[in-house]
Tab-separated table of C-alpha atoms in Angstrom:
chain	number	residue	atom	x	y	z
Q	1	UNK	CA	145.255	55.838	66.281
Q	2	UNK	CA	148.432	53.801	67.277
Q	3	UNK	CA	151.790	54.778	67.119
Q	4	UNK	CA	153.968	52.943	64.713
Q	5	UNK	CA	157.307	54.996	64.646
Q	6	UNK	CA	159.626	56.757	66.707
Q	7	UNK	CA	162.448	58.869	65.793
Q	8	UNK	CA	165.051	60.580	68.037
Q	9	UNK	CA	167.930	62.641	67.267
Q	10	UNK	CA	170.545	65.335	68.754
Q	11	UNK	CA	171.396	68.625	67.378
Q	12	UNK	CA	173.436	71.488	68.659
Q	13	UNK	CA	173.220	74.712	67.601
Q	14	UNK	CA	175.405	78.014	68.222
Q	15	UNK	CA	174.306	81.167	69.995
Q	16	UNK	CA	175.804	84.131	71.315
Q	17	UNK	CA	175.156	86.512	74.109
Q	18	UNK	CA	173.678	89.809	72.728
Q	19	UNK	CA	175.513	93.139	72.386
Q	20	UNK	CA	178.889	91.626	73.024
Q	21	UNK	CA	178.610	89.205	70.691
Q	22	UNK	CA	180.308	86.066	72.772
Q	23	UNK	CA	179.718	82.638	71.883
Q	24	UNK	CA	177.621	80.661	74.165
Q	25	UNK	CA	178.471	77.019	74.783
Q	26	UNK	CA	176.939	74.711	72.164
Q	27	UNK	CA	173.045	74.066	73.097
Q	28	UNK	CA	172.066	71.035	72.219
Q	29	UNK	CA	168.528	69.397	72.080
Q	30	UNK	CA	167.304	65.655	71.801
Q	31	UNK	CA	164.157	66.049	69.684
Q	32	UNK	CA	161.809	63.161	69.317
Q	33	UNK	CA	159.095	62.443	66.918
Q	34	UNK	CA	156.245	59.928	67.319
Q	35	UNK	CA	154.462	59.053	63.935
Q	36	UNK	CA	150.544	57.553	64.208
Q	37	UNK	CA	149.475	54.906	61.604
Q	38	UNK	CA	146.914	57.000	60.674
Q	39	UNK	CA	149.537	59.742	59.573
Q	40	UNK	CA	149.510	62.317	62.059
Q	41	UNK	CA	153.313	63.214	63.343
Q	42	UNK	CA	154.016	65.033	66.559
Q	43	UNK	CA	157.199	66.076	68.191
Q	44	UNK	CA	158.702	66.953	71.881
Q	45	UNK	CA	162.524	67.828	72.696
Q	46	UNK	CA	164.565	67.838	75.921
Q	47	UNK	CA	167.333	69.876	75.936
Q	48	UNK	CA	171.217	70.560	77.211
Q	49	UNK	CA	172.646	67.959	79.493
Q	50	UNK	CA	173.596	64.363	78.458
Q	51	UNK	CA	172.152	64.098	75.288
Q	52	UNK	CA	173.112	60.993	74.365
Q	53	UNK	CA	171.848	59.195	77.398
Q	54	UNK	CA	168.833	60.725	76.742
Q	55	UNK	CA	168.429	60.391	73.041
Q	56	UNK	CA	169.449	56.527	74.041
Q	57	UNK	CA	167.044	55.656	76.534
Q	58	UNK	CA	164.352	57.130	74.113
Q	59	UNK	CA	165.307	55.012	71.227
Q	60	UNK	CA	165.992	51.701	73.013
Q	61	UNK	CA	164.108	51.289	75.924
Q	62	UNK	CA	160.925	53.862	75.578
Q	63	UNK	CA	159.987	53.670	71.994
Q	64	UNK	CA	160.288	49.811	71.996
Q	65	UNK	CA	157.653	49.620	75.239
Q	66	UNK	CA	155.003	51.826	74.087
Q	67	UNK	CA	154.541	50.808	70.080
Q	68	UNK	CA	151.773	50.217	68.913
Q	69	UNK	CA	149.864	52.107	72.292
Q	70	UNK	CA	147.173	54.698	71.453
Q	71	UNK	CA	149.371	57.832	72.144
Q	72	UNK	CA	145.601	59.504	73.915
Q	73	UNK	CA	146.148	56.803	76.864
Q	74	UNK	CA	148.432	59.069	78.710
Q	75	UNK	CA	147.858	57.241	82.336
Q	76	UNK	CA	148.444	53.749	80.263
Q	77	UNK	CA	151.795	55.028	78.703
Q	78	UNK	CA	152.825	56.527	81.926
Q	79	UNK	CA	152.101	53.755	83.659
Q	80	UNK	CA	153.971	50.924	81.640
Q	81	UNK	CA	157.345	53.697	81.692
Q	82	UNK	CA	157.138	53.938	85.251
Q	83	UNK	CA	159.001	50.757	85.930
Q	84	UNK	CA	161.196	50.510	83.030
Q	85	UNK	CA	162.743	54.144	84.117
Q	86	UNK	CA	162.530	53.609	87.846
Q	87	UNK	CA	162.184	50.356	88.655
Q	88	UNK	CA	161.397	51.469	92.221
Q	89	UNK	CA	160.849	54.894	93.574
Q	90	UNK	CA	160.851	58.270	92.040
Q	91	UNK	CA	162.805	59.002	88.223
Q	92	UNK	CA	165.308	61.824	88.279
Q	93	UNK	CA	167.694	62.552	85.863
Q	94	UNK	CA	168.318	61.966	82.473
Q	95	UNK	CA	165.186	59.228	82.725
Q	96	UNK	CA	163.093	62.238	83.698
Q	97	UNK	CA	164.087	64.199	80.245
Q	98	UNK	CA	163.745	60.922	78.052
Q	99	UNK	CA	160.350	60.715	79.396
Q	100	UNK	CA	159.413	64.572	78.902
Q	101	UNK	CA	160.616	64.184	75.128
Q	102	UNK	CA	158.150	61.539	74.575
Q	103	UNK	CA	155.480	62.974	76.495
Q	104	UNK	CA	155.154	66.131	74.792
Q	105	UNK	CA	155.723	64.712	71.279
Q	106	UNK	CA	152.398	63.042	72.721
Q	107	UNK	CA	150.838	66.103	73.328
Q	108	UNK	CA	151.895	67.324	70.524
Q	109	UNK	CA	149.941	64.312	68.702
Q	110	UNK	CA	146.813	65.375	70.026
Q	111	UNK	CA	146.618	68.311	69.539
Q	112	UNK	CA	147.279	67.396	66.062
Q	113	UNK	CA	144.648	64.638	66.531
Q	114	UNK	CA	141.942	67.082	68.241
Q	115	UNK	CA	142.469	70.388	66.575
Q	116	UNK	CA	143.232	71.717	69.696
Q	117	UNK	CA	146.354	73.819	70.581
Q	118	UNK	CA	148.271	72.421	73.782
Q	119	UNK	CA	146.833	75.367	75.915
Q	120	UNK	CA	143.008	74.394	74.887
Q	121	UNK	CA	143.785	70.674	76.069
Q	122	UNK	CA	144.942	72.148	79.588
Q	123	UNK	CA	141.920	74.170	79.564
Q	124	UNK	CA	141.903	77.128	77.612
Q	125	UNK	CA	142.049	79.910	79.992
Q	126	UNK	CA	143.828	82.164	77.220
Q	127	UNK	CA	145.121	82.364	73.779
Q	128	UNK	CA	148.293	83.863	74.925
Q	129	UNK	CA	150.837	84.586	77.560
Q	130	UNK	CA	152.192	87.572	79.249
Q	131	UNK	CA	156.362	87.213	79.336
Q	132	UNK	CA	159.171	88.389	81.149
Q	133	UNK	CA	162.789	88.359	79.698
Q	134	UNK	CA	165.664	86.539	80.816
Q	135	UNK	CA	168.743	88.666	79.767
Q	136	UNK	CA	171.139	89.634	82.528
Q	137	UNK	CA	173.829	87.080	81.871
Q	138	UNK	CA	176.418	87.206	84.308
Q	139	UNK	CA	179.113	87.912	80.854
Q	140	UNK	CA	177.671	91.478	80.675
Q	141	UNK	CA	179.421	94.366	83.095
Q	142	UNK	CA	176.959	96.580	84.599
Q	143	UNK	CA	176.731	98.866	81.970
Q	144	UNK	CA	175.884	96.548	79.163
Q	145	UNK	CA	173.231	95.023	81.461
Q	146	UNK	CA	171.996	98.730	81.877
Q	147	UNK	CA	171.753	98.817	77.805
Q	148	UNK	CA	170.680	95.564	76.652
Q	149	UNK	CA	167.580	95.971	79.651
Q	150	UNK	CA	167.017	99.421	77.600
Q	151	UNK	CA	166.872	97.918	74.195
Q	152	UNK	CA	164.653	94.864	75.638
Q	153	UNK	CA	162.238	97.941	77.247
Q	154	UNK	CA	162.412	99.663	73.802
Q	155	UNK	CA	160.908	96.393	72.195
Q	156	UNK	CA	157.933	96.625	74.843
Q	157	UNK	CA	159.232	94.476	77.618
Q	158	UNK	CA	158.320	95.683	80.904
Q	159	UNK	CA	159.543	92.644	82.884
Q	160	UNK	CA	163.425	91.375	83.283
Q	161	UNK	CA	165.443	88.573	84.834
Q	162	UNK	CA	169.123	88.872	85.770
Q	163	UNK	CA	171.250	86.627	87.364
Q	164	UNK	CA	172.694	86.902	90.660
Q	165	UNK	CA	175.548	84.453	91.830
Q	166	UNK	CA	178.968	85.713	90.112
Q	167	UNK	CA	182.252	84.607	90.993
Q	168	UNK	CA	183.179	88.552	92.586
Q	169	UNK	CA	180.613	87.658	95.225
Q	170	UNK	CA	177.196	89.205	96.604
Q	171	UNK	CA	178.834	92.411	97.169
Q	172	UNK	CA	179.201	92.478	94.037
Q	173	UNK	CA	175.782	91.155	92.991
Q	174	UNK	CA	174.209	93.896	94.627
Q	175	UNK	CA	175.548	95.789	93.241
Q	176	UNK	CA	174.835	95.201	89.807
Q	177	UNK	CA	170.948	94.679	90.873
Q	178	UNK	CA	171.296	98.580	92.296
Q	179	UNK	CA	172.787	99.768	89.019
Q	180	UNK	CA	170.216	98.492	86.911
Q	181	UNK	CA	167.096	99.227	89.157
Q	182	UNK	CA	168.337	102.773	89.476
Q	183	UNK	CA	169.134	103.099	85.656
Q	184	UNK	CA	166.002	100.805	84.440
Q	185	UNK	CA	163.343	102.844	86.728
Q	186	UNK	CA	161.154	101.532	89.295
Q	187	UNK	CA	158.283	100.527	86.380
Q	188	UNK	CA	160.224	97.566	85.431
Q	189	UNK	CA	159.342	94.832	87.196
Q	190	UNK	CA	162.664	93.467	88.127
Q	191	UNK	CA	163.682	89.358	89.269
Q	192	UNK	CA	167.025	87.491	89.916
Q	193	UNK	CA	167.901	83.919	89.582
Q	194	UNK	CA	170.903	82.397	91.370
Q	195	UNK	CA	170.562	79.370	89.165
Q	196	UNK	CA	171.310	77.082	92.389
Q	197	UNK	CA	174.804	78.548	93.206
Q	198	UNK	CA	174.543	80.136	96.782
Q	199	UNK	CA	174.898	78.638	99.937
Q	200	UNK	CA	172.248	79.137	102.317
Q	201	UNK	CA	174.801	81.561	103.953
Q	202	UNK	CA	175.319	83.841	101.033
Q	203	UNK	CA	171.351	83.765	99.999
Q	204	UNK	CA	171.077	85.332	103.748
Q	205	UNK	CA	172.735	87.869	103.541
Q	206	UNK	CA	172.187	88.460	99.801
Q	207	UNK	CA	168.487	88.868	100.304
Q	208	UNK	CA	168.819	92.301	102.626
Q	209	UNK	CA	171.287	93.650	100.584
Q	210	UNK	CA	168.108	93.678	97.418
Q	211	UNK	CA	165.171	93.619	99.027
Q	212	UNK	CA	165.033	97.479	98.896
Q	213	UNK	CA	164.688	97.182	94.984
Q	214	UNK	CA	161.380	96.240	94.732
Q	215	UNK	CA	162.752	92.186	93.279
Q	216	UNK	CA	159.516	90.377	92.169
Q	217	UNK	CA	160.839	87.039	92.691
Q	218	UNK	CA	163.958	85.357	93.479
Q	219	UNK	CA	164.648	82.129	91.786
Q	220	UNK	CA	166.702	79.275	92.845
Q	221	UNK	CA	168.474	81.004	95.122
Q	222	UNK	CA	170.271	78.045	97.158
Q	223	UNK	CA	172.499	74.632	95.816
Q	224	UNK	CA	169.959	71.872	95.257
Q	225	UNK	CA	167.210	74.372	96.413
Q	226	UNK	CA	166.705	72.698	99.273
Q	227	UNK	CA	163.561	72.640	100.634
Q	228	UNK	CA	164.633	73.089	104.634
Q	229	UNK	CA	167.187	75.897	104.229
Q	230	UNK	CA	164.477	78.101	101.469
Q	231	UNK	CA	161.852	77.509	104.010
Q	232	UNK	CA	164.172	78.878	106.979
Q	233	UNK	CA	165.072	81.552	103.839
Q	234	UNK	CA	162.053	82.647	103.039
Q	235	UNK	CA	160.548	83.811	106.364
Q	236	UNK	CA	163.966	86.389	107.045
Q	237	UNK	CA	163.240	88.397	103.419
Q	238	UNK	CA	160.281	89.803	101.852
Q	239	UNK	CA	161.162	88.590	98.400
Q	240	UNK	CA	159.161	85.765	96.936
Q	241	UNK	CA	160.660	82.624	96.159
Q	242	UNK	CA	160.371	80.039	92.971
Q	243	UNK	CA	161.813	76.928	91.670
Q	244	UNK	CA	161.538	74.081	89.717
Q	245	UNK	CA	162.715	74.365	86.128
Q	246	UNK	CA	165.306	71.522	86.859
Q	247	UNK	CA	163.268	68.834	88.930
Q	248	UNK	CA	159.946	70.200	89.100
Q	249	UNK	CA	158.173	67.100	89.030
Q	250	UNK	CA	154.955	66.432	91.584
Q	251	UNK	CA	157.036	65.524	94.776
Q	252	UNK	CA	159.472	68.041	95.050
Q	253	UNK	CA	156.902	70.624	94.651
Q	254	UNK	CA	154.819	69.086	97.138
Q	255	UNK	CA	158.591	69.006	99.307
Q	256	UNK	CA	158.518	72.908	98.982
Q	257	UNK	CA	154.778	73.250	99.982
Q	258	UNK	CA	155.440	71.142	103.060
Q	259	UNK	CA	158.515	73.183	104.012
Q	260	UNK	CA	156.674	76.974	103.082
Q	261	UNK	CA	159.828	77.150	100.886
Q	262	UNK	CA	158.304	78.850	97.427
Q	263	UNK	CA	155.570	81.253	96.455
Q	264	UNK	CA	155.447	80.601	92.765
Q	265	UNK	CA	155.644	77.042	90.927
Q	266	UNK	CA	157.807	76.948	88.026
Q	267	UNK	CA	157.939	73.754	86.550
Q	268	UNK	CA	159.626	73.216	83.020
Q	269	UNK	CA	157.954	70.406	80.519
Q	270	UNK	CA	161.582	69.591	79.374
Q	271	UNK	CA	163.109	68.172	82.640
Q	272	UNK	CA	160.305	67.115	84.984
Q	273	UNK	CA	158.402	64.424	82.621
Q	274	UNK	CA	156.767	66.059	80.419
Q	275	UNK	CA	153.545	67.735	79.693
Q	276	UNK	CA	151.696	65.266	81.982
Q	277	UNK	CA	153.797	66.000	84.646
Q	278	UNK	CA	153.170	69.533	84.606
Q	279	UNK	CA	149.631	69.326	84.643
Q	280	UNK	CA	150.029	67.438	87.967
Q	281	UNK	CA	152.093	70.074	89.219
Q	282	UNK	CA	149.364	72.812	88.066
Q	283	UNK	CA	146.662	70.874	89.804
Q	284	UNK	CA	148.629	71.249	92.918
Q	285	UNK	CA	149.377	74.839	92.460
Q	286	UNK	CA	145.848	75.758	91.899
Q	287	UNK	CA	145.454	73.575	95.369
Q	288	UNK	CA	147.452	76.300	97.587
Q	289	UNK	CA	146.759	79.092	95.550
Q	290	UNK	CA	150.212	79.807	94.115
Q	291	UNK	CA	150.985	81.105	90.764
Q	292	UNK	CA	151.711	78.628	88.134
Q	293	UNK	CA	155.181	80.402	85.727
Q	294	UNK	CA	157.763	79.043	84.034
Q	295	UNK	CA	161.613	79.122	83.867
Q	296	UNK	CA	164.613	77.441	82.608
Q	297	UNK	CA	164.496	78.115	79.477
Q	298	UNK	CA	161.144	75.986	78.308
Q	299	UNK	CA	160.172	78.379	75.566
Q	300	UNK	CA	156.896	76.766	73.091
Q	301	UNK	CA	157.074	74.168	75.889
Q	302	UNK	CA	156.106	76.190	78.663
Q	303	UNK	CA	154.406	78.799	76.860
Q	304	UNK	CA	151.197	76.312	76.770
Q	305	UNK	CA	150.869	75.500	80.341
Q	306	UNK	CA	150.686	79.447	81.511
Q	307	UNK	CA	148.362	80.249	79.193
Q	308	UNK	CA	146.314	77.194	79.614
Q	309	UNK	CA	145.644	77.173	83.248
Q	310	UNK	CA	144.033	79.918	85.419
Q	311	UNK	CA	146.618	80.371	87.669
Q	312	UNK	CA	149.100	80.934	85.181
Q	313	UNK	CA	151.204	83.967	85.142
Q	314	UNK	CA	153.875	84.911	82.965
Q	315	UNK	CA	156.144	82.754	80.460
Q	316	UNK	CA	160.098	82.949	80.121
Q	317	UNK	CA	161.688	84.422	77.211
Q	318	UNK	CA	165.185	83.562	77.739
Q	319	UNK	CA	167.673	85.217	74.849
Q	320	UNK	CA	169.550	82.082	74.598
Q	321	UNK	CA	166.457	79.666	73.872
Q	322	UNK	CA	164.911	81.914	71.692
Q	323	UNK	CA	167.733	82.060	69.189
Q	324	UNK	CA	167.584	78.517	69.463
Q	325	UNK	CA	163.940	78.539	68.275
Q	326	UNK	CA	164.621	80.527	66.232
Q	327	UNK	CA	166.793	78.651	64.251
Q	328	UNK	CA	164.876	75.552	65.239
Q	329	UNK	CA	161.555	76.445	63.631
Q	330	UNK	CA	159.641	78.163	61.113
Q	331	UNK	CA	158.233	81.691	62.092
Q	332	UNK	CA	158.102	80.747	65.726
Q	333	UNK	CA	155.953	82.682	68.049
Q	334	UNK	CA	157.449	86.414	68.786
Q	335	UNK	CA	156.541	88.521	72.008
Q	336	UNK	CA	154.841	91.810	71.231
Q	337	UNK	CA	154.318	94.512	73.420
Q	338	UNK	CA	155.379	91.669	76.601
Q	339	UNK	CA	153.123	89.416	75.594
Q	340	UNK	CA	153.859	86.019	73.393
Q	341	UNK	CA	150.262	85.011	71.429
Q	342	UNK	CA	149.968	80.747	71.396
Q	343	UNK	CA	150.637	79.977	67.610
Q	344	UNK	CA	147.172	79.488	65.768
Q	345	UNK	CA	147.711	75.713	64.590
Q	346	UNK	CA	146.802	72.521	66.710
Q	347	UNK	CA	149.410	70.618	69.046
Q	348	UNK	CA	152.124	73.132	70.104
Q	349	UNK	CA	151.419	75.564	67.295
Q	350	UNK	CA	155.396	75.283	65.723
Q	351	UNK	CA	156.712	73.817	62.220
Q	352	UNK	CA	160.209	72.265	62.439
Q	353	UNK	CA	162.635	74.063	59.985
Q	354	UNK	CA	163.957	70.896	58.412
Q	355	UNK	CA	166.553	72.054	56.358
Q	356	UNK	CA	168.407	73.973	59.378
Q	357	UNK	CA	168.349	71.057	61.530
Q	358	UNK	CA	169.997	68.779	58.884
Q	359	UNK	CA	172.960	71.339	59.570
Q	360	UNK	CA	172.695	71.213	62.967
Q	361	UNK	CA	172.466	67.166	63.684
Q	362	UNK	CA	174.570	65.525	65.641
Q	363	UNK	CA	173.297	62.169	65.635
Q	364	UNK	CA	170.177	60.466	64.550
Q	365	UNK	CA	168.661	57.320	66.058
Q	366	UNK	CA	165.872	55.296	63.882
């Protein structure tokens, strides 16, 4: 099995934030398909930022390196990227999401090849994935948040995410968190994510101001979550701490290990390299005993690695990536009761909805 085509190309599609109906910037993927001369055709996306840099790099300088390479040899592919995208030290940015396209249109491959979903090739620990639901956009007042975590509970979610970090200030944040753990009940398991905007300053004093509300985790709470001031941060609260669904690759999780900074690893496929990277970052997980999740919006992507390993924990629902899913392929996987089953068909389990996506392209590149 060698790999004798590579296709890339950019679509955006439109989505709105729930109950009050407001549009949602334009989210826009980079999907890329590998085809196999012996016919089998997998695919892998990276998502949102710079999507032509990244749709570029993937056209002209990874496809062009690694045709004709047995799309199995992970380490070999891996290792003949690693100094075309950094020709010295670690890869970060864009290079990193070029390279996690590719990779999991590789895994996609085969699992194709194999008959095996994704989650068997990571080890099989389960055939699904208990979620928790990403809906407490900082757009909604404190009474919508109250209502759309009611209608989420109605579906048979149990477990919610809201974000913390808006321009009124923590006061105000607290606020909100109060509002909603008194109104949603002390059942509902309850996290915020500060999607990198506080200073260390802010987290501080933040963090007292929720802790009473039983918060299962706290993610991202500080700019660059940096690994020195969440260490110092973490041993003043009682909340757990996570990170990585925006440069969760090996070495910054190992960064947050050294510095006692995190208590659950969240790495996202999409951003940190890919598929293979992820497993590395499981392997280390399972190495300190910390609970493997996933954030940033990863959807099918992540799904696979919490359900494959045995220190996986619960996969992200986020209302924003799901409608794009949703639009992006055919009967994608739907949570019932909290939990999201992996789709019964080989490689990541999804069908691309090919007619939708020729109204959502933005640019192809053959």
């Amino acid at each position: 099995m060698k790999i004798k085509d590579i296709r890339v190309s950019i679509h955006a599609f439109h989505n709105f934030v729930p109950i009050i109906n407001k549009p949602i910037e334009d989210d826009y993927r980079i999907i890329c398909e590998i085809e196999t001369d012996d016919g089998h055709v997998g695919f892998g996306m990276a998502s949102r930022f710079l999507w032509h840099g990244v749709a570029a790099i993937v056209a002209q300088h990874i496809a062009p390196a690694i045709m004709g390479m047995d799309p199995r040899d992970l380490e070999l592919i891996h290792a003949r990227l690693q100094p075309i995208l950094s020709e010295r030290g670690q890869m970060t940015g864009i290079n990193l999401s070029a390279l996690s396209c590719v990779d999991l249109a590789l895994w996609d491959l085969i699992g194709k090849q194999s008959g095996r979903t994704v989650a068997q090739l990571l080890g099989g620990h389960k055939d699904y994935a208990d979620a928790y639901v990403t809906y407490g956009f900082l757009a909604y007042e404190a009474d919508e948040l109250i209502e759309m975590g009611r209608r989420l509970i109605a579906k048979g979610h149990t477990r919610l995410k809201m974000l913390v970090g808006s321009k009124a200030g923590i006061v105000e944040d607290a606020r909100r968190v109060r509002k909603v753990r008194e109104a949603l009940g002390d059942d509902i398991l309850l996290a915020v994510d500060a999607n990198e905007s506080l200073s260390a300053e802010n987290a501080m004093r933040l963090c007292p101001m929720i802790q009473e509300y039983n918060i299962a985790w706290f993610e991202d709470p500080l700019r660059r979550v940096d690994a020195r001031d969440l260490g110092m941060l973490r041993k003043r609260t009682t909340i757990p701490f996570s990170a990585g669904q925006m440069d969760g690759h090996v070495l910054r999780f190992r960064e947050w290990v050294e510095h006692d900074a995190i208590d659950i690893f969240m790495p996202n496929s999409m951003y940190n390299g890919g598929m293979t990277e992820t497993r590395r970052v499981a392997h280390l997980a399972q190495a300190y005993n910390k609970p493997l999740s996933d954030a940033g919006g990863g959807g099918i992507y992540c799904l696979h690695h919490v359900a494959g390993f045995r220190n996986g924990t619960l996969a992200e629902i986020h209302l924003g990536s799901e409608q794009v899913e949703e639009q992006m392929f055919i009967d994608p996987p739907k949570a019932k009761d909290g939990r999201v089953a992996i789709p019964n068909a080989p490689g990541f389990g999804v069908t691309l909805n090919r007619e939708r996506l020729k109204e959502t392209l933005v640019q192809k590149y053959l």
